[in-house]
Amino acid sequence: ESADENPIVQRMIDDVREYEETKGLPETPLSGEVEAGYWSADAFLAALEATGSDLTVERFLQTANDDFEWIAEATAGPATWPRNRQVPVPCGALVEVAGDGTFGVAVPYSCGRNLT
């Protein structure tokens, strides 16, 4: 719904389509599951990068558990660990379906705060 106005969402779509093309796969319907997997992988790669070139399991876990923050601007997050293992990321958008079956953004992506 927001790819035309959000280059980060468009990048995700382009990356998924490029992967499909490279692997000779059929086009995947874009869904919440695809998005969750993509952003989970992105967060994992960000934690690897933050760990640096001296990568060990211990250093990676220290990075990921020491108030590590990941965000895809105006799309997902900010998520911090270890906090967001116990409380949700208080961000989201609201999408609506028009009478013709097209989707539109009713409420743009924004973040609030957790009550806990």
N, CA, C and O atoms as a MOPAC input file, in Angstrom:
PM7 MOZYME 1SCF
protein

 N      0.80200 1    -1.19800 1     0.00000 1
 C      0.00000 1     0.00000 1     0.00000 1
 C      0.83900 1     1.25200 1     0.00000 1
 O      0.44100 1     2.25100 1    -0.60000 1
 N      2.00000 1     1.23600 1     0.65900 1
 C      2.77400 1     2.46700 1     0.80200 1
 C      4.06300 1     2.46700 1     0.00100 1
 O      4.87000 1     3.38500 1     0.15200 1
 N      4.28200 1     1.48100 1    -0.83600 1
 C      5.54800 1     1.40100 1    -1.56400 1
 C      5.80500 1     2.62100 1    -2.43900 1
 O      6.95300 1     3.03700 1    -2.59400 1
 N      4.74900 1     3.20200 1    -3.01600 1
 C      4.94300 1     4.37700 1    -3.86800 1
 C      5.50900 1     5.56100 1    -3.08900 1
 O      6.24100 1     6.37300 1    -3.65400 1
 N      5.18500 1     5.67000 1    -1.81300 1
 C      5.64200 1     6.79100 1    -0.99400 1
 C      6.76200 1     6.40800 1    -0.03000 1
 O      7.35100 1     7.28700 1     0.59900 1
 N      7.06900 1     5.12600 1     0.10100 1
 C      8.03000 1     4.67900 1     1.09500 1
 C      9.13300 1     3.85900 1     0.42100 1
 O      8.92000 1     2.69600 1     0.08000 1
 N     10.30800 1     4.46000 1     0.22800 1
 C     11.38300 1     3.74200 1    -0.47200 1
 C     11.87200 1     2.49700 1     0.26100 1
 O     12.39400 1     1.58200 1    -0.37700 1
 N     11.71800 1     2.43900 1     1.57300 1
 C     12.15600 1     1.24700 1     2.31100 1
 C     11.23700 1     0.07200 1     2.01400 1
 O     11.70700 1    -1.05500 1     1.85800 1
 N      9.94000 1     0.31700 1     1.93500 1
 C      8.99500 1    -0.73900 1     1.56700 1
 C      9.25000 1    -1.16600 1     0.12200 1
 O      9.21500 1    -2.35600 1    -0.19000 1
 N      9.50400 1    -0.20800 1    -0.74900 1
 C      9.78800 1    -0.54800 1    -2.14900 1
 C     11.05100 1    -1.38700 1    -2.26100 1
 O     11.11700 1    -2.30800 1    -3.07500 1
 N     12.06900 1    -1.07000 1    -1.43300 1
 C     13.29900 1    -1.86500 1    -1.43400 1
 C     12.99500 1    -3.30400 1    -1.04100 1
 O     13.52200 1    -4.23500 1    -1.64900 1
 N     12.14300 1    -3.49700 1    -0.02500 1
 C     11.77700 1    -4.84300 1     0.39600 1
 C     11.12500 1    -5.59900 1    -0.77200 1
 O     11.48900 1    -6.73800 1    -1.06500 1
 N     10.17300 1    -4.96100 1    -1.42100 1
 C      9.48600 1    -5.59700 1    -2.55400 1
 C     10.48500 1    -5.92700 1    -3.66000 1
 O     10.46300 1    -7.03000 1    -4.20700 1
 N     11.35100 1    -4.98500 1    -3.98800 1
 C     12.35400 1    -5.21200 1    -5.03100 1
 C     13.28000 1    -6.36300 1    -4.66700 1
 O     13.61400 1    -7.18200 1    -5.52300 1
 N     13.70300 1    -6.43500 1    -3.39700 1
 C     14.58100 1    -7.52000 1    -2.96000 1
 C     13.89100 1    -8.87800 1    -3.06500 1
 O     14.49600 1    -9.85700 1    -3.50000 1
 N     12.62000 1    -8.92900 1    -2.66300 1
 C     11.87000 1   -10.18900 1    -2.75900 1
 C     11.73800 1   -10.60400 1    -4.22000 1
 O     11.96600 1   -11.76500 1    -4.55800 1
 N     11.37200 1    -9.66500 1    -5.08400 1
 C     11.21300 1    -9.98100 1    -6.50900 1
 C     12.55300 1   -10.39000 1    -7.14400 1
 O     12.59100 1   -11.30600 1    -7.96500 1
 N     13.64200 1    -9.71900 1    -6.77000 1
 C     14.95800 1   -10.07500 1    -7.31300 1
 C     15.35600 1   -11.48400 1    -6.89200 1
 O     15.89600 1   -12.24800 1    -7.69200 1
 N     15.08900 1   -11.82700 1    -5.63600 1
 C     15.40000 1   -13.17100 1    -5.15100 1
 C     14.61300 1   -14.21800 1    -5.93600 1
 O     15.16900 1   -15.23500 1    -6.35100 1
 N     13.32800 1   -13.97100 1    -6.13500 1
 C     12.49300 1   -14.90800 1    -6.89400 1
 C     13.04600 1   -15.10400 1    -8.30200 1
 O     13.15000 1   -16.22700 1    -8.79500 1
 N     13.40100 1   -13.98400 1    -8.94000 1
 C     13.91500 1   -14.04700 1   -10.30700 1
 C     15.23300 1   -14.80600 1   -10.36000 1
 O     15.43500 1   -15.64800 1   -11.23600 1
 N     16.12800 1   -14.50900 1    -9.42300 1
 C     17.43600 1   -15.17100 1    -9.38000 1
 C     17.29000 1   -16.67300 1    -9.19400 1
 O     18.03900 1   -17.45100 1    -9.78600 1
 N     16.33500 1   -17.08100 1    -8.37800 1
 C     16.14100 1   -18.50200 1    -8.06900 1
 C     15.15400 1   -19.18600 1    -9.00600 1
 O     14.92600 1   -20.38900 1    -8.88500 1
 N     14.56600 1   -18.44000 1    -9.93600 1
 C     13.59000 1   -19.02500 1   -10.84600 1
 C     12.29500 1   -19.41000 1   -10.15600 1
 O     11.63800 1   -20.36900 1   -10.56100 1
 N     11.92800 1   -18.68400 1    -9.13500 1
 C     10.72500 1   -18.98500 1    -8.36000 1
 C      9.53300 1   -18.19500 1    -8.89300 1
 O      9.70700 1   -17.13500 1    -9.49500 1
 N      8.33600 1   -18.70400 1    -8.67300 1
 C      7.15100 1   -17.92900 1    -9.05100 1
 C      7.00900 1   -16.71700 1    -8.13500 1
 O      7.57500 1   -16.68800 1    -7.04200 1
 N      6.25400 1   -15.72300 1    -8.58300 1
 C      6.04900 1   -14.51900 1    -7.78000 1
 C      5.27500 1   -14.85500 1    -6.50800 1
 O      4.21200 1   -15.47600 1    -6.55900 1
 N      5.81500 1   -14.44300 1    -5.38300 1
 C      5.20700 1   -14.67900 1    -4.07900 1
 C      4.18400 1   -13.59100 1    -3.78500 1
 O      4.47900 1   -12.41000 1    -3.96700 1
 N      2.99200 1   -13.96100 1    -3.33500 1
 C      2.06800 1   -12.91800 1    -2.88700 1
 C      2.68300 1   -12.19500 1    -1.67900 1
 O      3.11900 1   -12.83400 1    -0.72100 1
 N      2.71100 1   -10.88100 1    -1.73500 1
 C      3.26100 1   -10.11600 1    -0.62100 1
 C      2.27700 1   -10.17700 1     0.53400 1
 O      1.09600 1    -9.87000 1     0.37400 1
 N      2.76900 1   -10.57400 1     1.69300 1
 C      1.89400 1   -10.79300 1     2.85000 1
 C      2.61500 1   -10.36300 1     4.11400 1
 O      3.79900 1   -10.02800 1     4.08400 1
 N      1.90200 1   -10.37600 1     5.20900 1
 C      2.50600 1   -10.08400 1     6.49700 1
 C      3.61000 1   -11.06300 1     6.85100 1
 O      4.59400 1   -10.69700 1     7.49400 1
 N      3.44300 1   -12.30800 1     6.42700 1
 C      4.46700 1   -13.31700 1     6.69800 1
 C      5.75200 1   -13.02400 1     5.94100 1
 O      6.84300 1   -13.16200 1     6.49500 1
 N      5.63600 1   -12.62200 1     4.67900 1
 C      6.81500 1   -12.26400 1     3.89100 1
 C      7.50400 1   -11.05800 1     4.52500 1
 O      8.72700 1   -11.02800 1     4.66300 1
 N      6.71000 1   -10.07500 1     4.90500 1
 C      7.25300 1    -8.87400 1     5.52700 1
 C      7.95300 1    -9.20100 1     6.84800 1
 O      9.05800 1    -8.72000 1     7.09800 1
 N      7.32400 1   -10.00700 1     7.68400 1
 C      7.93200 1   -10.37000 1     8.96800 1
 C      9.25700 1   -11.09200 1     8.76400 1
 O     10.22800 1   -10.81400 1     9.46700 1
 N      9.30500 1   -12.00700 1     7.81900 1
 C     10.55200 1   -12.71400 1     7.54000 1
 C     11.63800 1   -11.78900 1     7.02400 1
 O     12.79800 1   -11.89500 1     7.42200 1
 N     11.25500 1   -10.87700 1     6.13300 1
 C     12.21900 1    -9.93400 1     5.56000 1
 C     12.80100 1    -9.03800 1     6.64900 1
 O     14.01800 1    -8.88000 1     6.74100 1
 N     11.92300 1    -8.44500 1     7.48100 1
 C     12.42300 1    -7.52600 1     8.50200 1
 C     13.17700 1    -8.26700 1     9.59800 1
 O     14.10600 1    -7.70400 1    10.17700 1
 N     12.81000 1    -9.50800 1     9.90300 1
 C     13.57100 1   -10.30000 1    10.86700 1
 C     14.98500 1   -10.54500 1    10.35600 1
 O     15.95300 1   -10.42600 1    11.10700 1
 N     15.09700 1   -10.88300 1     9.08600 1
 C     16.41800 1   -11.08500 1     8.48600 1
 C     17.21200 1    -9.77900 1     8.47400 1
 O     18.41800 1    -9.78500 1     8.72300 1
 N     16.54800 1    -8.66900 1     8.18900 1
 C     17.21400 1    -7.37000 1     8.17400 1
 C     17.76000 1    -7.03100 1     9.55900 1
 O     18.88500 1    -6.54800 1     9.68000 1
 N     16.96700 1    -7.28300 1    10.60800 1
 C     17.41300 1    -7.02500 1    11.97800 1
 C     18.59900 1    -7.92300 1    12.33800 1
 O     19.54800 1    -7.47500 1    12.98200 1
 N     18.54400 1    -9.18200 1    11.92400 1
 C     19.64100 1   -10.11300 1    12.18200 1
 C     20.92500 1    -9.62500 1    11.51500 1
 O     21.99100 1    -9.63000 1    12.13000 1
 N     20.81800 1    -9.20200 1    10.25300 1
 C     21.99800 1    -8.70200 1     9.54200 1
 C     22.54400 1    -7.43100 1    10.18600 1
 O     23.75900 1    -7.23500 1    10.23000 1
 N     21.66400 1    -6.56900 1    10.68400 1
 C     22.10700 1    -5.35300 1    11.37900 1
 C     22.87200 1    -5.70700 1    12.65500 1
 O     23.86900 1    -5.06200 1    12.97900 1
 N     22.41100 1    -6.72500 1    13.37600 1
 C     23.11800 1    -7.15800 1    14.57900 1
 C     24.46700 1    -7.76300 1    14.22600 1
 O     25.44300 1    -7.55400 1    14.94700 1
 N     24.54000 1    -8.50800 1    13.13200 1
 C     25.83500 1    -9.03200 1    12.67700 1
 C     26.78900 1    -7.89700 1    12.34700 1
 O     27.95300 1    -7.92000 1    12.74700 1
 N     26.29600 1    -6.90900 1    11.62100 1
 C     27.13000 1    -5.76900 1    11.25200 1
 C     27.59800 1    -5.00700 1    12.49400 1
 O     28.75700 1    -4.59700 1    12.57200 1
 N     26.70900 1    -4.81900 1    13.45700 1
 C     27.07100 1    -4.11100 1    14.68000 1
 C     28.10300 1    -4.87900 1    15.50400 1
 O     28.89200 1    -4.28000 1    16.23500 1
 N     28.09300 1    -6.19100 1    15.38500 1
 C     29.06700 1    -7.01300 1    16.10800 1
 C     30.46600 1    -6.78800 1    15.56900 1
 O     31.43400 1    -6.81000 1    16.33000 1
 N     30.58600 1    -6.57300 1    14.28100 1
 C     31.89800 1    -6.31400 1    13.68600 1
 C     32.54600 1    -7.55800 1    13.12400 1
 O     31.96500 1    -8.64300 1    13.12300 1
 N     33.76300 1    -7.37600 1    12.64600 1
 C     34.43900 1    -8.45700 1    11.92300 1
 C     34.96200 1    -9.55600 1    12.83900 1
 O     35.20000 1   -10.67100 1    12.37500 1
 N     35.14400 1    -9.27600 1    14.11300 1
 C     35.59900 1   -10.29700 1    15.06100 1
 C     34.38600 1   -11.04100 1    15.59900 1
 O     34.07000 1   -10.96800 1    16.78700 1
 N     33.71500 1   -11.75600 1    14.70700 1
 C     32.43900 1   -12.38900 1    15.03500 1
 C     32.64200 1   -13.70200 1    15.77000 1
 O     33.31800 1   -14.61400 1    15.29400 1
 N     32.03300 1   -13.76600 1    16.94600 1
 C     31.92200 1   -15.01700 1    17.69300 1
 C     30.48600 1   -15.07900 1    18.19700 1
 O     29.78300 1   -14.06900 1    18.21500 1
 N     30.06200 1   -16.24700 1    18.60000 1
 C     28.71300 1   -16.38100 1    19.15000 1
 C     28.56400 1   -15.47300 1    20.36000 1
 O     27.55000 1   -14.79100 1    20.50600 1
 N     29.55500 1   -15.46200 1    21.21500 1
 C     29.49300 1   -14.66000 1    22.43100 1
 C     29.38100 1   -13.17000 1    22.10300 1
 O     28.55800 1   -12.46900 1    22.69200 1
 N     30.20100 1   -12.68000 1    21.16700 1
 C     30.15400 1   -11.26000 1    20.80200 1
 C     28.83200 1   -10.90800 1    20.14400 1
 O     28.27500 1    -9.84000 1    20.40100 1
 N     28.32400 1   -11.79400 1    19.29700 1
 C     27.03100 1   -11.53600 1    18.65600 1
 C     25.92400 1   -11.42800 1    19.69800 1
 O     25.12400 1   -10.49400 1    19.66100 1
 N     25.87600 1   -12.38000 1    20.62800 1
 C     24.84400 1   -12.35300 1    21.66700 1
 C     24.98600 1   -11.13200 1    22.56400 1
 O     23.98500 1   -10.55900 1    22.99500 1
 N     26.21600 1   -10.73100 1    22.84600 1
 C     26.42400 1    -9.52500 1    23.64800 1
 C     25.86800 1    -8.30400 1    22.90700 1
 O     25.18700 1    -7.47400 1    23.51000 1
 N     26.14900 1    -8.19300 1    21.62500 1
 C     25.62300 1    -7.08300 1    20.82800 1
 C     24.10300 1    -7.09700 1    20.82400 1
 O     23.46400 1    -6.07800 1    21.08700 1
 N     23.53100 1    -8.25200 1    20.52400 1
 C     22.07600 1    -8.35800 1    20.38400 1
 C     21.33700 1    -8.17600 1    21.70100 1
 O     20.15600 1    -7.82800 1    21.69700 1
 N     22.00100 1    -8.40000 1    22.81900 1
 C     21.34100 1    -8.32300 1    24.11800 1
 C     21.72100 1    -7.08200 1    24.92400 1
 O     21.30000 1    -6.93500 1    26.07100 1
 N     22.50200 1    -6.20100 1    24.33700 1
 C     22.97800 1    -5.02500 1    25.05800 1
 C     22.30400 1    -3.76700 1    24.51100 1
 O     22.96400 1    -2.88500 1    23.96200 1
 N     20.96900 1    -3.69600 1    24.67000 1
 C     20.18300 1    -2.55700 1    24.19400 1
 C     20.38500 1    -2.29600 1    22.70200 1
 O     20.41500 1    -1.14600 1    22.26500 1
 N     20.52100 1    -3.36100 1    21.93400 1
 C     20.61700 1    -3.24700 1    20.47500 1
 C     19.29900 1    -2.71300 1    19.93400 1
 O     18.22900 1    -3.17100 1    20.33600 1
 N     19.37200 1    -1.74500 1    19.02400 1
 C     18.16500 1    -1.18000 1    18.43700 1
 C     18.20300 1    -1.35600 1    16.92500 1
 O     19.22700 1    -1.14200 1    16.27600 1
 N     17.05500 1    -1.75300 1    16.38700 1
 C     16.89500 1    -1.91100 1    14.94000 1
 C     15.65500 1    -1.13800 1    14.51300 1
 O     14.64400 1    -1.12000 1    15.21500 1
 N     15.74800 1    -0.49800 1    13.34400 1
 C     14.59900 1     0.23100 1    12.80700 1
 C     14.68100 1     0.24500 1    11.28300 1
 O     15.76300 1     0.35200 1    10.70500 1
 N     13.53100 1     0.13800 1    10.65300 1
 C     13.37300 1     0.40000 1     9.21900 1
 C     12.49600 1     1.65000 1     9.18100 1
 O     11.27800 1     1.55400 1     9.33100 1
 N     13.09100 1     2.79700 1     8.98500 1
 C     12.39900 1     4.08300 1     9.11500 1
 C     11.01400 1     4.08400 1     8.47100 1
 O     10.84000 1     3.65500 1     7.33000 1
 N     10.05100 1     4.56800 1     9.21400 1
 C      8.66400 1     4.72500 1     8.76200 1
 C      8.03500 1     3.41100 1     8.28600 1
 O      7.08100 1     3.41300 1     7.50700 1
 N      8.58700 1     2.28800 1     8.76800 1
 C      8.12800 1     0.99000 1     8.30900 1
 C      7.99000 1    -0.02000 1     9.44100 1
 O      6.93300 1    -0.63000 1     9.60700 1
 N      9.05000 1    -0.19700 1    10.21700 1
 C      9.05500 1    -1.17100 1    11.30800 1
 C     10.03500 1    -0.71700 1    12.38200 1
 O     11.08000 1    -0.13800 1    12.08400 1
 N      9.68200 1    -0.98700 1    13.63200 1
 C     10.54300 1    -0.60200 1    14.73800 1
 C     10.27600 1     0.83700 1    15.14300 1
 O      9.34400 1     1.44500 1    14.61800 1
 N     11.03100 1     1.39100 1    16.02900 1
 C     12.28200 1     0.82800 1    16.53900 1
 C     12.03400 1    -0.31900 1    17.52000 1
 O     11.13300 1    -0.27400 1    18.35800 1
 N     12.85700 1    -1.32800 1    17.38100 1
 C     12.81700 1    -2.47700 1    18.27000 1
 C     14.14500 1    -2.52900 1    19.01300 1
 O     15.20700 1    -2.36800 1    18.41200 1
 N     14.08000 1    -2.75100 1    20.30600 1
 C     15.29300 1    -2.86200 1    21.11100 1
 C     15.26900 1    -4.19000 1    21.85600 1
 O     14.21800 1    -4.69000 1    22.25700 1
 N     16.45800 1    -4.73600 1    22.02500 1
 C     16.60900 1    -5.97400 1    22.77500 1
 C     17.50500 1    -5.68500 1    23.95500 1
 O     18.47900 1    -4.94200 1    23.83700 1
 N     17.18600 1    -6.26000 1    25.07200 1
 C     16.24800 1    -7.35700 1    25.29500 1
 C     14.80000 1    -6.90700 1    25.55200 1
 O     13.92700 1    -7.77000 1    25.64100 1
 N     14.50500 1    -5.63600 1    25.67100 1
 C     13.16400 1    -5.16800 1    26.05300 1
 C     12.05100 1    -5.77000 1    25.19500 1
 O     11.04000 1    -6.22200 1    25.73300 1
 N     12.21800 1    -5.78200 1    23.88900 1
 C     11.12300 1    -6.21500 1    23.02900 1
 C     10.96400 1    -7.73000 1    22.93700 1
 O     10.21900 1    -8.23100 1    22.09500 1
 N     11.65900 1    -8.44600 1    23.79400 1
 C     11.33700 1    -9.86300 1    23.96200 1
 C     10.11600 1   -10.01600 1    24.85900 1
 O      9.42800 1   -11.03600 1    24.81400 1
 N      9.85200 1    -9.00200 1    25.67100 1
 C      8.77000 1    -9.09500 1    26.64600 1
 C      7.61100 1    -8.15200 1    26.37000 1
 O      6.49500 1    -8.40500 1    26.82200 1
 N      7.84500 1    -7.08900 1    25.65000 1
 C      6.77800 1    -6.13700 1    25.32300 1
 C      6.81200 1    -5.86600 1    23.81700 1
 O      7.88100 1    -5.91000 1    23.20700 1
 N      5.68000 1    -5.59400 1    23.22700 1
 C      5.65700 1    -5.36000 1    21.77800 1
 C      6.24800 1    -4.01000 1    21.39300 1
 O      6.37700 1    -3.10700 1    22.22000 1
 N      6.59900 1    -3.89900 1    20.13500 1
 C      6.99200 1    -2.60900 1    19.57400 1
 C      5.69500 1    -1.83400 1    19.35300 1
 O      4.82800 1    -2.30100 1    18.61400 1
 N      5.54100 1    -0.66900 1    19.97000 1
 C      4.25500 1     0.03900 1    19.91900 1
 C      4.08000 1     0.89600 1    18.66900 1
 O      3.78400 1     2.08700 1    18.76500 1
 N      4.26100 1     0.30000 1    17.51500 1
 C      4.18300 1     1.03400 1    16.25300 1
 C      3.27600 1     0.29700 1    15.27700 1
 O      3.09500 1    -0.91600 1    15.37300 1
 N      2.71900 1     1.03600 1    14.35100 1
 C      1.90700 1     0.40100 1    13.32900 1
 C      1.22200 1     1.41500 1    12.44500 1
 O      1.35300 1     2.62400 1    12.63400 1
 N      0.49500 1     0.90400 1    11.48500 1
 C     -0.29100 1     1.70700 1    10.54700 1
 C     -1.63100 1     1.01000 1    10.38500 1
 O     -1.79500 1    -0.14500 1    10.77700 1
 N     -2.56800 1     1.71000 1     9.81400 1
 C     -3.88500 1     1.13000 1     9.57000 1
 C     -4.18400 1     1.23500 1     8.08000 1
 O     -4.10500 1     2.31100 1     7.48700 1
 N     -4.52800 1     0.10000 1     7.49200 1
 C     -4.82500 1     0.02400 1     6.06600 1
 C     -6.31400 1    -0.24700 1     5.91200 1
 O     -6.90400 1    -0.97600 1     6.71000 1
 N     -6.91500 1     0.33500 1     4.89400 1
 C     -8.33100 1     0.08800 1     4.63200 1
 C     -8.52300 1    -0.37900 1     3.19900 1
 O     -7.72700 1    -0.06800 1     2.31200 1
 N     -9.59200 1    -1.12900 1     2.99200 1
 C     -9.93500 1    -1.61800 1     1.66800 1
 C    -11.06300 1    -0.73800 1     1.12100 1
 O    -12.09800 1    -0.55300 1     1.76100 1
 N    -10.83200 1    -0.20700 1    -0.07200 1
 C    -11.86100 1     0.61400 1    -0.72300 1
 C    -12.90400 1    -0.30100 1    -1.36600 1
 O    -12.69400 1    -1.50900 1    -1.47600 1
 N    -14.02100 1     0.28000 1    -1.78800 1
 C    -15.10400 1    -0.47700 1    -2.39700 1
 C    -14.68700 1    -1.23500 1    -3.64600 1
 O    -15.29300 1    -2.25300 1    -3.98200 1
 N    -13.65700 1    -0.75200 1    -4.34000 1
 C    -13.19100 1    -1.42400 1    -5.55600 1
 C    -12.13600 1    -2.49400 1    -5.28500 1
 O    -11.57900 1    -3.07900 1    -6.21400 1
 N    -11.86500 1    -2.74600 1    -3.99000 1
 C    -10.90600 1    -3.78800 1    -3.62600 1
 C     -9.46900 1    -3.31700 1    -3.52600 1
 O     -8.58500 1    -4.12100 1    -3.22900 1
 N     -9.20800 1    -2.04400 1    -3.76200 1
 C     -7.84500 1    -1.53700 1    -3.61200 1
 C     -7.59500 1    -1.17800 1    -2.15600 1
 O     -8.52600 1    -0.94000 1    -1.38700 1
 N     -6.33700 1    -1.14500 1    -1.79800 1
 C     -5.94200 1    -0.82400 1    -0.43200 1
 C     -5.40700 1     0.58900 1    -0.37100 1
 O     -4.86200 1     1.10300 1    -1.34700 1
 N     -5.56400 1     1.20600 1     0.77400 1
 C     -5.00900 1     2.52600 1     1.01300 1
 C     -4.63800 1     2.67200 1     2.47000 1
 O     -5.17200 1     1.97300 1     3.33100 1
 N     -3.72300 1     3.57900 1     2.74400 1
 C     -3.28700 1     3.81300 1     4.11600 1
 C     -4.27700 1     4.76900 1     4.76600 1
 O     -4.38200 1     5.92800 1     4.36400 1
 N     -5.00100 1     4.28600 1     5.76700 1
 C     -5.97100 1     5.11200 1     6.48100 1
 C     -5.29700 1     5.93700 1     7.56500 1
 O     -5.63000 1     7.10400 1     7.77400 1
 N     -4.33300 1     5.30800 1     8.25900 1
 C     -3.55600 1     5.99200 1     9.29300 1
 C     -2.09200 1     5.66500 1     9.02900 1
 O     -1.70900 1     4.49600 1     9.07600 1
 N     -1.26400 1     6.67700 1     8.75100 1
 C      0.15300 1     6.42800 1     8.46200 1
 C      0.87900 1     5.78300 1     9.65000 1
 O      0.42100 1     5.85600 1    10.79000 1
 N      1.99400 1     5.16600 1     9.36200 1
 C      2.82200 1     4.52100 1    10.36600 1
 C      3.22400 1     5.52900 1    11.43500 1
 O      3.68100 1     6.63100 1    11.12900 1
 N      3.04900 1     5.13900 1    12.68300 1
 C      3.48500 1     5.97600 1    13.79300 1
 C      3.73900 1     5.08300 1    14.99800 1
 O      3.34800 1     3.91600 1    15.01300 1
 N      4.38700 1     5.63300 1    15.98900 1
 C      4.70200 1     4.87800 1    17.19600 1
 C      4.11900 1     5.58500 1    18.40500 1
 O      4.08400 1     6.81400 1    18.46700 1
 N      3.66900 1     4.80300 1    19.35100 1
 C      3.18600 1     5.31000 1    20.62700 1
 C      4.13600 1     4.84600 1    21.71700 1
 O      5.35400 1     4.84900 1    21.54100 1
 N      3.57100 1     4.45400 1    22.82900 1
 C      4.39900 1     3.92900 1    23.91300 1
 C      3.65100 1     2.77200 1    24.56200 1
 O      2.42100 1     2.72800 1    24.57500 1
 N      4.41900 1     1.85200 1    25.09100 1
 C      3.82500 1     0.72900 1    25.81600 1
 C      3.34300 1     1.19300 1    27.17800 1
 O      3.92300 1     2.09800 1    27.77800 1
 N      2.29800 1     0.57900 1    27.65300 1
 C      1.75200 1     0.91800 1    28.95600 1
 C      2.45200 1     0.15000 1    30.07800 1
 O      2.20400 1     0.41900 1    31.25300 1
 N      3.30200 1    -0.78200 1    29.73900 1
 C      4.01400 1    -1.55700 1    30.75700 1
 C      5.38700 1    -1.00500 1    31.00600 1
 O      6.12600 1    -1.53700 1    31.83400 1

